[in-house]
XYZ file of N, CA, C and O in Angstrom:
824
model
N 8.293 -4.360 6.926
C 8.934 -3.849 5.723
C 9.785 -4.959 5.125
O 10.698 -5.468 5.770
N 9.469 -5.346 3.882
C 10.256 -6.357 3.177
C 11.445 -5.666 2.516
O 11.273 -4.770 1.693
N 12.663 -6.075 2.870
C 13.859 -5.355 2.424
C 14.615 -6.048 1.295
O 15.611 -5.504 0.813
N 14.154 -7.216 0.865
C 14.913 -7.938 -0.153
C 14.222 -7.972 -1.516
O 14.646 -8.707 -2.407
N 13.176 -7.180 -1.691
C 12.517 -7.096 -2.997
C 13.251 -6.083 -3.865
O 13.937 -5.201 -3.360
N 13.110 -6.180 -5.200
C 13.780 -5.211 -6.071
C 13.271 -3.797 -5.820
O 12.175 -3.596 -5.298
N 14.088 -2.827 -6.184
C 13.652 -1.438 -6.140
C 12.455 -1.282 -7.071
O 12.405 -1.894 -8.132
N 11.446 -0.492 -6.691
C 10.261 -0.336 -7.553
C 10.561 0.140 -8.971
O 9.763 -0.079 -9.878
N 11.712 0.787 -9.171
C 12.066 1.251 -10.510
C 12.571 0.112 -11.405
O 12.645 0.267 -12.626
N 12.898 -1.016 -10.808
C 13.417 -2.144 -11.577
C 12.269 -2.980 -12.151
O 11.251 -3.190 -11.477
N 12.420 -3.466 -13.385
C 11.341 -4.244 -14.025
C 10.923 -5.473 -13.222
O 9.769 -5.878 -13.257
N 11.840 -6.073 -12.473
C 11.533 -7.304 -11.731
C 10.600 -7.054 -10.548
O 10.033 -8.002 -9.995
N 10.429 -5.807 -10.157
C 9.614 -5.499 -8.974
C 8.207 -6.055 -9.107
O 7.683 -6.682 -8.185
N 7.585 -5.862 -10.253
C 6.200 -6.278 -10.437
C 6.029 -7.770 -10.213
O 5.133 -8.204 -9.491
N 6.909 -8.563 -10.835
C 6.782 -10.016 -10.712
C 7.105 -10.503 -9.301
O 6.487 -11.460 -8.815
N 8.034 -9.853 -8.638
C 8.473 -10.318 -7.318
C 7.458 -10.037 -6.214
O 7.393 -10.789 -5.226
N 6.683 -8.969 -6.352
C 5.763 -8.654 -5.254
C 4.511 -9.521 -5.285
O 3.846 -9.686 -4.258
N 4.188 -10.114 -6.430
C 2.937 -10.876 -6.551
C 2.881 -12.062 -5.590
O 1.898 -12.213 -4.842
N 3.898 -12.943 -5.534
C 3.808 -14.052 -4.566
C 3.829 -13.587 -3.117
O 3.237 -14.239 -2.252
N 4.470 -12.452 -2.846
C 4.485 -11.925 -1.482
C 3.090 -11.449 -1.089
O 2.607 -11.730 0.016
N 2.428 -10.745 -1.998
C 1.056 -10.302 -1.736
C 0.138 -11.501 -1.517
O -0.689 -11.508 -0.605
N 0.284 -12.532 -2.349
C -0.546 -13.730 -2.216
C -0.375 -14.366 -0.841
O -1.364 -14.658 -0.149
N 0.859 -14.590 -0.418
C 1.101 -15.234 0.874
C 0.600 -14.370 2.033
O 0.084 -14.893 3.033
N 0.742 -13.072 1.876
C 0.264 -12.174 2.927
C -1.250 -12.250 3.058
O -1.790 -12.326 4.171
N -1.952 -12.265 1.933
C -3.414 -12.331 1.957
C -3.905 -13.698 2.412
O -4.967 -13.811 3.022
N -3.133 -14.738 2.129
C -3.473 -16.061 2.640
C -3.351 -16.085 4.163
O -4.186 -16.670 4.856
N -2.318 -15.440 4.676
C -2.100 -15.416 6.124
C -3.231 -14.698 6.844
O -3.611 -15.083 7.957
N -3.756 -13.655 6.220
C -4.836 -12.895 6.864
C -6.213 -13.409 6.461
O -7.229 -12.866 6.893
N -6.259 -14.466 5.611
C -7.511 -15.053 5.120
C -8.393 -13.962 4.493
O -9.553 -13.774 4.861
N -7.780 -13.261 3.537
C -8.460 -12.105 2.949
C -8.293 -10.927 3.877
O -7.180 -10.623 4.312
N -9.396 -10.254 4.186
C -9.400 -9.136 5.128
C -8.302 -8.124 4.797
O -7.711 -7.516 5.682
N -8.023 -7.955 3.494
C -6.894 -7.134 3.106
C -7.241 -6.004 2.163
O -8.110 -6.136 1.293
N -6.556 -4.888 2.344
C -6.629 -3.750 1.433
C -5.244 -3.578 0.836
O -4.263 -3.385 1.572
N -5.136 -3.670 -0.495
C -3.853 -3.534 -1.184
C -3.877 -2.228 -1.961
O -4.696 -2.052 -2.866
N -2.982 -1.306 -1.596
C -2.961 0.009 -2.224
C -1.788 0.126 -3.185
O -0.641 -0.180 -2.834
N -2.095 0.585 -4.386
C -1.113 0.756 -5.454
C -0.973 2.238 -5.793
O -1.818 3.050 -5.426
N 0.083 2.563 -6.523
C 0.240 3.927 -7.030
C 0.011 3.998 -8.531
O 0.040 5.081 -9.106
N -0.205 2.845 -9.178
C -0.510 2.841 -10.611
C -1.574 1.800 -10.907
O -1.581 0.711 -10.319
N -2.477 2.148 -11.804
C -3.565 1.238 -12.147
C -3.049 0.038 -12.934
O -3.607 -1.058 -12.850
N -1.976 0.230 -13.695
C -1.433 -0.887 -14.486
C -0.888 -1.982 -13.579
O -1.100 -3.178 -13.832
N -0.208 -1.608 -12.501
C 0.312 -2.618 -11.568
C -0.841 -3.285 -10.822
O -0.811 -4.485 -10.564
N -1.869 -2.524 -10.500
C -3.057 -3.090 -9.864
C -3.668 -4.165 -10.761
O -3.956 -5.281 -10.305
N -3.879 -3.848 -12.039
C -4.510 -4.796 -12.960
C -3.669 -6.053 -13.124
O -4.195 -7.172 -13.138
N -2.352 -5.889 -13.272
C -1.489 -7.043 -13.452
C -1.525 -7.945 -12.222
O -1.595 -9.174 -12.332
N -1.498 -7.348 -11.051
C -1.528 -8.126 -9.811
C -2.869 -8.835 -9.644
O -2.926 -10.015 -9.271
N -3.948 -8.134 -9.926
C -5.279 -8.725 -9.804
C -5.444 -9.920 -10.744
O -5.968 -10.970 -10.346
N -4.996 -9.771 -11.974
C -5.101 -10.871 -12.941
C -4.298 -12.081 -12.495
O -4.709 -13.222 -12.689
N -3.145 -11.835 -11.869
C -2.283 -12.934 -11.444
C -2.830 -13.666 -10.226
O -2.588 -14.864 -10.055
N -3.589 -12.982 -9.377
C -4.001 -13.555 -8.092
C -5.466 -13.958 -8.007
O -5.843 -14.726 -7.122
N -6.300 -13.438 -8.900
C -7.745 -13.628 -8.753
C -8.134 -15.102 -8.650
O -8.894 -15.506 -7.759
N -7.632 -15.925 -9.547
C -8.040 -17.339 -9.588
C -7.601 -18.086 -8.330
O -8.377 -18.836 -7.740
N -6.350 -17.880 -7.908
C -5.836 -18.583 -6.731
C -6.579 -18.152 -5.470
O -6.928 -18.984 -4.623
N -6.839 -16.871 -5.328
C -7.576 -16.401 -4.160
C -9.000 -16.952 -4.154
O -9.518 -17.343 -3.104
N -9.610 -17.011 -5.323
C -10.964 -17.544 -5.429
C -11.012 -19.002 -4.984
O -11.958 -19.421 -4.309
N -9.994 -19.773 -5.348
C -9.939 -21.182 -4.949
C -9.887 -21.323 -3.430
O -10.302 -22.341 -2.886
N -9.373 -20.310 -2.763
C -9.249 -20.361 -1.310
C -10.407 -19.649 -0.609
O -10.354 -19.398 0.587
N -11.425 -19.308 -1.386
C -12.606 -18.701 -0.801
C -12.454 -17.233 -0.470
O -13.193 -16.696 0.364
N -11.481 -16.565 -1.122
C -11.243 -15.142 -0.890
C -11.703 -14.361 -2.110
O -11.172 -14.543 -3.206
N -12.702 -13.526 -1.938
C -13.230 -12.736 -3.057
C -12.328 -11.532 -3.317
O -11.872 -10.877 -2.382
N -12.078 -11.236 -4.597
C -11.268 -10.078 -4.949
C -12.147 -8.962 -5.491
O -12.954 -9.170 -6.399
N -11.994 -7.790 -4.929
C -12.699 -6.601 -5.380
C -11.655 -5.616 -5.900
O -10.646 -5.378 -5.232
N -11.886 -5.055 -7.076
C -10.904 -4.159 -7.685
C -11.520 -2.820 -8.039
O -12.655 -2.767 -8.550
N -10.777 -1.770 -7.787
C -11.205 -0.446 -8.211
C -11.473 -0.470 -9.715
O -10.676 -0.983 -10.489
N -12.609 0.057 -10.110
C -12.980 0.044 -11.520
C -14.016 -1.011 -11.850
O -14.702 -0.917 -12.860
N -14.145 -2.032 -10.980
C -15.139 -3.088 -11.227
C -16.561 -2.588 -11.006
O -17.508 -3.077 -11.608
N -16.715 -1.648 -10.083
C -18.031 -1.110 -9.727
C -17.813 0.244 -9.066
O -16.678 0.589 -8.736
N -18.860 1.022 -8.855
C -18.692 2.323 -8.192
C -18.016 2.192 -6.827
O -18.171 1.176 -6.137
N -17.283 3.225 -6.455
C -16.505 3.236 -5.213
C -17.344 2.860 -3.997
O -16.936 2.028 -3.175
N -18.541 3.456 -3.851
C -19.346 3.198 -2.656
C -19.785 1.738 -2.585
O -19.891 1.155 -1.503
N -20.042 1.112 -3.756
C -20.442 -0.291 -3.750
C -19.259 -1.205 -3.430
O -19.415 -2.231 -2.751
N -18.080 -0.838 -3.918
C -16.883 -1.610 -3.579
C -16.674 -1.635 -2.065
O -16.452 -2.694 -1.472
N -16.747 -0.466 -1.449
C -16.521 -0.376 -0.007
C -17.620 -1.099 0.769
O -17.356 -1.742 1.798
N -18.829 -1.019 0.269
C -19.939 -1.708 0.931
C -19.719 -3.210 0.932
O -19.880 -3.879 1.961
N -19.338 -3.752 -0.209
C -19.082 -5.195 -0.305
C -17.885 -5.594 0.550
O -17.892 -6.639 1.210
N -16.852 -4.759 0.532
C -15.650 -5.067 1.306
C -15.964 -5.119 2.795
O -15.463 -5.979 3.530
N -16.800 -4.224 3.264
C -17.189 -4.222 4.681
C -18.036 -5.443 5.029
O -17.914 -6.012 6.108
N -18.898 -5.854 4.106
C -19.829 -6.941 4.376
C -19.180 -8.311 4.254
O -19.500 -9.226 5.014
N -18.294 -8.467 3.273
C -17.678 -9.763 3.010
C -16.339 -9.836 3.735
O -15.326 -9.343 3.246
N -16.343 -10.475 4.890
C -15.153 -10.486 5.745
C -13.939 -11.068 5.036
O -12.841 -10.522 5.126
N -14.117 -12.166 4.325
C -12.975 -12.799 3.651
C -12.876 -12.294 2.215
O -13.047 -13.050 1.254
N -12.584 -11.019 2.092
C -12.435 -10.415 0.765
C -11.186 -9.551 0.744
O -10.603 -9.231 1.785
N -10.781 -9.182 -0.452
C -9.603 -8.342 -0.659
C -10.003 -7.203 -1.583
O -10.666 -7.426 -2.607
N -9.617 -5.990 -1.231
C -9.883 -4.835 -2.074
C -8.560 -4.299 -2.593
O -7.657 -3.987 -1.813
N -8.440 -4.218 -3.918
C -7.239 -3.667 -4.548
C -7.595 -2.320 -5.162
O -8.534 -2.234 -5.953
N -6.838 -1.291 -4.780
C -7.226 0.054 -5.195
C -6.010 0.957 -5.317
O -4.896 0.615 -4.912
N -6.248 2.135 -5.870
C -5.194 3.129 -6.044
C -5.777 4.523 -5.813
O -6.908 4.651 -5.357
N -5.015 5.533 -6.107
C -5.391 6.952 -6.063
C -6.221 7.316 -4.831
O -5.712 7.311 -3.715
N -7.512 7.609 -5.009
C -8.327 8.169 -3.928
C -8.529 7.217 -2.755
O -8.914 7.648 -1.662
N -8.263 5.935 -2.920
C -8.464 4.989 -1.830
C -7.362 5.081 -0.770
O -7.449 4.438 0.268
N -6.315 5.871 -1.043
C -5.279 6.067 -0.031
C -5.797 6.927 1.122
O -5.150 7.039 2.158
N -6.958 7.570 0.946
C -7.503 8.417 2.001
C -9.021 8.307 2.001
O -9.637 7.907 1.019
N -9.626 8.629 3.130
C -11.079 8.692 3.214
C -11.792 7.367 3.165
O -12.995 7.319 2.932
N -11.085 6.259 3.383
C -11.710 4.927 3.378
C -11.786 4.429 4.817
O -10.764 4.305 5.497
N -12.983 4.154 5.286
C -13.188 3.730 6.669
C -13.806 2.344 6.684
O -14.972 2.170 6.331
N -13.014 1.353 7.080
C -13.501 -0.033 7.135
C -13.163 -0.590 8.512
O -12.151 -1.264 8.703
N -13.994 -0.302 9.508
C -13.701 -0.782 10.862
C -13.990 -2.271 11.016
O -14.729 -2.858 10.235
N -13.361 -2.842 12.035
C -13.692 -4.217 12.394
C -12.943 -5.282 11.627
O -11.867 -5.065 11.072
N -13.552 -6.458 11.554
C -12.919 -7.672 11.079
C -12.567 -7.636 9.597
O -11.667 -8.355 9.156
N -13.241 -6.832 8.802
C -13.036 -6.865 7.353
C -11.658 -6.391 6.920
O -11.221 -6.689 5.811
N -10.955 -5.624 7.771
C -9.638 -5.123 7.406
C -8.652 -5.367 8.540
O -8.709 -4.723 9.580
N -7.756 -6.325 8.300
C -6.703 -6.617 9.272
C -5.323 -6.567 8.644
O -4.317 -6.679 9.338
N -5.276 -6.451 7.314
C -4.016 -6.521 6.592
C -4.003 -5.425 5.524
O -4.760 -5.467 4.564
N -3.141 -4.443 5.713
C -2.992 -3.354 4.747
C -1.645 -3.502 4.058
O -0.603 -3.548 4.719
N -1.659 -3.596 2.731
C -0.422 -3.764 1.960
C -0.186 -2.508 1.126
O -1.019 -2.148 0.291
N 0.930 -1.849 1.372
C 1.321 -0.662 0.604
C 2.428 -1.082 -0.364
O 3.542 -1.398 0.054
N 2.104 -1.123 -1.646
C 3.043 -1.681 -2.619
C 4.228 -0.766 -2.897
O 5.351 -1.220 -3.085
N 3.974 0.556 -2.947
C 5.048 1.510 -3.232
C 4.848 2.774 -2.405
O 3.722 3.090 -2.015
N 5.922 3.487 -2.159
C 5.793 4.807 -1.543
C 5.067 5.711 -2.531
O 5.389 5.720 -3.717
N 4.096 6.479 -2.059
C 3.197 7.193 -2.977
C 3.740 8.531 -3.508
O 3.157 9.593 -3.290
N 4.851 8.458 -4.214
C 5.360 9.657 -4.876
C 4.485 9.978 -6.086
O 3.923 9.075 -6.719
N 4.389 11.254 -6.419
C 3.624 11.665 -7.595
C 4.222 11.094 -8.866
O 5.437 10.879 -8.958
N 3.378 10.861 -9.856
C 3.851 10.433 -11.174
C 4.602 11.607 -11.796
O 4.038 12.691 -11.979
N 5.886 11.442 -12.134
C 6.699 12.587 -12.555
C 6.334 13.194 -13.903
O 6.737 14.309 -14.195
N 5.573 12.477 -14.738
C 5.278 13.016 -16.071
C 3.934 13.741 -16.146
O 3.492 14.133 -17.221
N 3.282 13.954 -15.000
C 2.040 14.723 -15.014
C 2.362 16.198 -15.261
O 3.218 16.779 -14.582
N 1.691 16.851 -16.223
C 2.013 18.242 -16.578
C 1.952 19.215 -15.406
O 2.842 20.060 -15.239
N 0.913 19.109 -14.579
C 0.783 20.023 -13.441
C 1.931 19.815 -12.460
O 2.512 20.780 -11.930
N 2.280 18.562 -12.235
C 3.383 18.229 -11.338
C 4.698 18.777 -11.882
O 5.491 19.381 -11.150
N 4.947 18.595 -13.178
C 6.168 19.091 -13.795
C 6.261 20.605 -13.689
O 7.326 21.160 -13.407
N 5.138 21.296 -13.914
C 5.127 22.760 -13.845
C 5.454 23.236 -12.433
O 6.208 24.205 -12.242
N 4.896 22.559 -11.438
C 5.154 22.924 -10.049
C 6.632 22.717 -9.701
O 7.251 23.558 -9.033
N 7.194 21.604 -10.161
C 8.604 21.307 -9.905
C 9.502 22.362 -10.541
O 10.471 22.827 -9.933
N 9.186 22.726 -11.774
C 9.995 23.716 -12.485
C 9.926 25.079 -11.806
O 10.938 25.790 -11.695
N 8.762 25.447 -11.314
C 8.604 26.718 -10.612
C 9.458 26.747 -9.339
O 10.086 27.759 -9.013
N 9.495 25.638 -8.614
C 10.305 25.564 -7.395
C 11.790 25.663 -7.717
O 12.552 26.300 -6.981
N 12.208 25.054 -8.824
C 13.618 25.161 -9.230
C 13.971 26.612 -9.530
O 15.055 27.090 -9.174
N 13.067 27.328 -10.206
C 13.315 28.730 -10.525
C 13.431 29.571 -9.263
O 14.141 30.567 -9.231
N 12.722 29.142 -8.211
C 12.767 29.872 -6.948
C 13.983 29.493 -6.098
O 14.186 30.040 -5.014
N 14.771 28.543 -6.601
C 15.966 28.125 -5.879
C 15.737 27.032 -4.857
O 16.624 26.728 -4.050
N 14.553 26.431 -4.863
C 14.243 25.350 -3.918
C 14.593 23.993 -4.518
O 14.654 23.829 -5.743
N 14.798 23.023 -3.656
C 14.968 21.645 -4.088
C 13.576 21.014 -4.156
O 12.970 20.758 -3.108
N 13.039 20.801 -5.350
C 11.640 20.340 -5.445
C 11.393 18.977 -4.820
O 10.285 18.694 -4.378
N 12.422 18.134 -4.750
C 12.214 16.811 -4.159
C 11.891 16.936 -2.674
O 10.921 16.356 -2.181
N 12.712 17.716 -1.959
C 12.531 17.820 -0.510
C 11.482 18.858 -0.105
O 10.882 18.746 0.966
N 11.256 19.857 -0.946
C 10.287 20.881 -0.564
C 8.873 20.577 -1.050
O 7.908 21.141 -0.538
N 8.732 19.654 -2.019
C 7.409 19.394 -2.600
C 7.085 17.903 -2.689
O 6.097 17.441 -2.122
N 7.935 17.133 -3.365
C 7.651 15.710 -3.546
C 7.580 14.959 -2.219
O 6.654 14.186 -1.972
N 8.588 15.156 -1.373
C 8.637 14.414 -0.124
C 7.459 14.718 0.798
O 6.791 13.795 1.272
N 7.165 15.989 1.092
C 6.026 16.249 1.986
C 4.713 15.670 1.481
O 3.916 15.150 2.263
N 4.493 15.744 0.158
C 3.259 15.189 -0.395
C 3.221 13.674 -0.248
O 2.192 13.096 0.112
N 4.351 13.018 -0.545
C 4.400 11.556 -0.452
C 4.242 11.091 0.994
O 3.547 10.108 1.271
N 4.874 11.796 1.932
C 4.776 11.430 3.345
C 3.333 11.576 3.834
O 2.821 10.716 4.555
N 2.676 12.661 3.430
C 1.284 12.862 3.833
C 0.394 11.752 3.303
O -0.428 11.190 4.038
N 0.569 11.399 2.036
C -0.266 10.338 1.464
C 0.044 8.988 2.104
O -0.859 8.183 2.335
N 1.306 8.733 2.398
C 1.688 7.488 3.072
C 1.007 7.410 4.440
O 0.459 6.370 4.826
N 1.047 8.512 5.171
C 0.407 8.560 6.485
C -1.093 8.325 6.360
O -1.702 7.625 7.180
N -1.702 8.913 5.321
C -3.131 8.699 5.088
C -3.414 7.244 4.744
O -4.396 6.654 5.217
N -2.564 6.647 3.909
C -2.736 5.241 3.562
C -2.613 4.348 4.782
O -3.436 3.452 5.003
N -1.588 4.596 5.591
C -1.389 3.837 6.825
C -2.607 3.958 7.728
O -3.009 2.998 8.389
N -3.216 5.117 7.717
C -4.368 5.368 8.569
C -5.605 4.578 8.205
O -6.573 4.544 8.980
N -5.618 3.916 7.032
C -6.779 3.083 6.695
C -6.929 1.958 7.703
O -8.011 1.404 7.868
N -5.823 1.582 8.370
C -5.887 0.494 9.351
C -6.234 1.008 10.748
O -6.574 0.236 11.630
N -6.118 2.306 10.946
C -6.345 2.879 12.277
C -7.729 3.504 12.311
O -7.934 4.602 11.814
N -8.699 2.784 12.885
C -10.065 3.276 12.879
C -10.652 3.386 14.261
O -11.406 4.286 14.561
N -10.297 2.481 15.161
C -10.780 2.551 16.536
C -9.786 1.842 17.442
O -8.914 1.102 16.967
N -9.923 2.038 18.747
C -8.997 1.420 19.696
C -9.100 -0.099 19.696
O -8.169 -0.787 20.089
N -10.236 -0.617 19.239
C -10.422 -2.062 19.258
C -9.898 -2.780 18.034
O -9.862 -4.011 18.004
N -9.504 -2.036 17.009
C -9.023 -2.671 15.786
C -7.564 -3.090 15.925
O -6.797 -2.518 16.688
N -7.194 -4.101 15.148
C -5.810 -4.573 15.146
C -5.468 -5.072 13.756
O -6.345 -5.409 12.962
N -4.186 -5.123 13.469
C -3.769 -5.599 12.159
C -2.327 -5.245 11.881
O -1.600 -4.763 12.749
N -1.927 -5.496 10.650
C -0.545 -5.255 10.233
C -0.533 -4.457 8.939
O -1.455 -4.533 8.127
N 0.537 -3.700 8.771
C 0.773 -2.980 7.524
C 2.045 -3.553 6.907
O 3.099 -3.556 7.553
N 1.938 -4.042 5.692
C 3.082 -4.613 4.987
C 3.526 -3.633 3.906
O 2.746 -3.282 3.013
N 4.777 -3.177 3.982
C 5.331 -2.242 2.998
C 6.294 -3.007 2.093
O 7.261 -3.616 2.573
N 6.039 -2.973 0.786
C 6.854 -3.731 -0.167
C 7.909 -2.875 -0.869
O 8.656 -3.382 -1.697
N 7.955 -1.603 -0.540
C 8.923 -0.683 -1.137
C 10.098 -0.535 -0.169
O 10.009 0.159 0.840
N 11.213 -1.197 -0.493
C 12.336 -1.234 0.445
C 13.016 0.115 0.619
O 13.827 0.293 1.543
N 12.701 1.089 -0.220
C 13.332 2.407 -0.094
C 13.052 3.035 1.267
O 13.836 3.848 1.747
N 11.952 2.637 1.902
C 11.629 3.186 3.218
C 12.657 2.739 4.265
O 12.799 3.367 5.312
N 13.387 1.657 3.962
C 14.405 1.153 4.883
C 15.829 1.401 4.391
O 16.772 1.406 5.190
N 15.986 1.629 3.074
C 17.340 1.718 2.515
C 17.754 3.133 2.114
O 18.942 3.392 1.938
N 16.808 4.034 1.950
C 17.140 5.411 1.565
C 17.097 6.311 2.793
O 16.307 6.082 3.711
N 17.904 7.356 2.766
C 17.970 8.273 3.907
C 16.611 8.908 4.184
O 16.239 9.129 5.345
N 15.847 9.155 3.121
C 14.547 9.812 3.322
C 13.493 8.869 3.900
O 12.391 9.294 4.241
N 13.804 7.588 4.019
C 12.832 6.642 4.561
C 12.378 6.992 5.961
O 11.234 6.733 6.341
N 13.284 7.609 6.736
C 12.931 7.971 8.109
C 11.803 9.003 8.146
O 11.037 9.055 9.112
N 11.695 9.839 7.097
C 10.597 10.809 7.052
C 9.251 10.095 7.113
O 8.333 10.543 7.786
N 9.144 9.001 6.370
C 7.888 8.254 6.325
C 7.600 7.589 7.672
O 6.490 7.687 8.193
N 8.603 6.919 8.230
C 8.387 6.189 9.479
C 8.092 7.127 10.632
O 7.266 6.820 11.499
N 8.755 8.271 10.657
C 8.546 9.215 11.758
C 7.180 9.902 11.696
O 6.741 10.504 12.678
N 6.517 9.806 10.542
C 5.187 10.417 10.420
C 4.094 9.553 11.025
O 2.953 10.008 11.183
N 4.425 8.320 11.376
C 3.426 7.364 11.851
C 3.266 7.434 13.365
O 4.174 7.850 14.079
N 2.116 6.997 13.869
C 1.966 6.875 15.322
C 2.883 5.778 15.833
O 3.322 4.913 15.064
N 3.207 5.772 17.120
C 4.105 4.746 17.666
C 3.574 3.336 17.401
O 2.416 3.041 17.670
N 4.435 2.495 16.858
C 4.054 1.103 16.585
C 5.325 0.300 16.367
O 6.350 0.842 15.953
N 5.276 -0.993 16.650
C 6.464 -1.833 16.398
C 6.725 -1.947 14.899
O 5.788 -2.076 14.108
N 7.988 -1.878 14.516
C 8.376 -1.962 13.104
C 9.325 -3.142 12.932
O 10.316 -3.265 13.653
N 9.020 -4.003 11.978
C 9.891 -5.126 11.653
C 10.435 -4.922 10.240
O 9.690 -4.589 9.326
N 11.741 -5.142 10.066
C 12.378 -5.053 8.757
C 13.146 -6.339 8.506
O 13.767 -6.881 9.420
N 13.114 -6.828 7.262
C 13.866 -8.027 6.948
C 13.429 -8.640 5.639
O 12.578 -8.089 4.921
N 14.004 -9.795 5.277
C 13.612 -10.489 4.049
C 12.120 -10.796 4.051
O 11.525 -11.027 5.117
N 11.531 -10.815 2.875
C 10.086 -10.988 2.759
C 9.583 -12.237 3.478
O 8.555 -12.193 4.154
N 10.298 -13.346 3.346
C 9.827 -14.585 3.964
C 9.794 -14.478 5.485
O 8.886 -14.998 6.142
N 10.774 -13.787 6.074
C 10.774 -13.599 7.523
C 9.626 -12.691 7.952
O 8.956 -12.947 8.966
N 9.401 -11.650 7.189
C 8.327 -10.716 7.510
C 6.967 -11.403 7.396
O 6.082 -11.218 8.231
N 6.799 -12.218 6.347
C 5.538 -12.942 6.170
C 5.299 -13.937 7.304
O 4.165 -14.099 7.764
N 6.356 -14.587 7.759
C 6.221 -15.537 8.870
C 5.818 -14.800 10.151
O 4.950 -15.262 10.902
N 6.450 -13.636 10.398
C 6.085 -12.848 11.578
C 4.651 -12.342 11.468
O 3.894 -12.368 12.436
N 4.276 -11.905 10.266
C 2.921 -11.404 10.045
C 1.887 -12.487 10.351
O 0.891 -12.246 11.039
N 2.128 -13.693 9.839
C 1.185 -14.798 10.056
C 1.078 -15.116 11.550
O -0.026 -15.324 12.074
N 2.213 -15.148 12.231
C 2.201 -15.436 13.667
C 1.409 -14.368 14.427
O 0.610 -14.690 15.306
N 1.610 -13.115 14.068
C 0.902 -12.027 14.725
C -0.597 -12.144 14.504
O -1.386 -12.019 15.444
N -0.995 -12.377 13.257
C -2.422 -12.455 12.941
C -3.088 -13.674 13.580
O -4.257 -13.637 13.939
N -2.322 -14.763 13.706
C -2.887 -15.976 14.309
C -3.054 -15.865 15.811
O -3.871 -16.592 16.407
N -2.282 -14.985 16.437
C -2.288 -14.942 17.905
C -2.928 -13.685 18.464
O -3.051 -13.538 19.679
N -3.330 -12.762 17.612
C -3.946 -11.518 18.088
C -5.382 -11.402 17.616
O -5.742 -11.907 16.589
């Protein structure tokens, strides 16, 4: 968990996570799945990194470039590739083996607050006297986070790291909900550069 990046609500967040994602993918020599909660952030990140990754022999695959099944097929076949995706890719994606060793979760997967169905559900809970954040938003976000984390857990023989760029998981009281939903695993928290150095060491020696 990188704890020194801006809060995702701050405009600087987008620019600050790009070099961290690049260094992380360089450390894993591709073999990475980067999950976003918005397509606009995915596109901006892909545009910023595509050329540099290509120079290093790392192919970039992006949701929207081709049908979902073909994206996953290429990602499984091309070991030194990176798949950038959002929405449905947080669940139901199975990429066992060498092709996936580095999972990057850019933000905690809270629902987009301006979706009409989401707003209606929140308003109904308020009318019932419930706190919609803790009774609805949090359980949904924790479940999706757990599903996203599970993209790295496919068999006993697989190994890898999950890099979380949303510091709220370490700085907000509700962050423990997310961490406690995960299977037992070592957790490292600290400045991005320290986390990236530990990540590289782990990937090089495991």
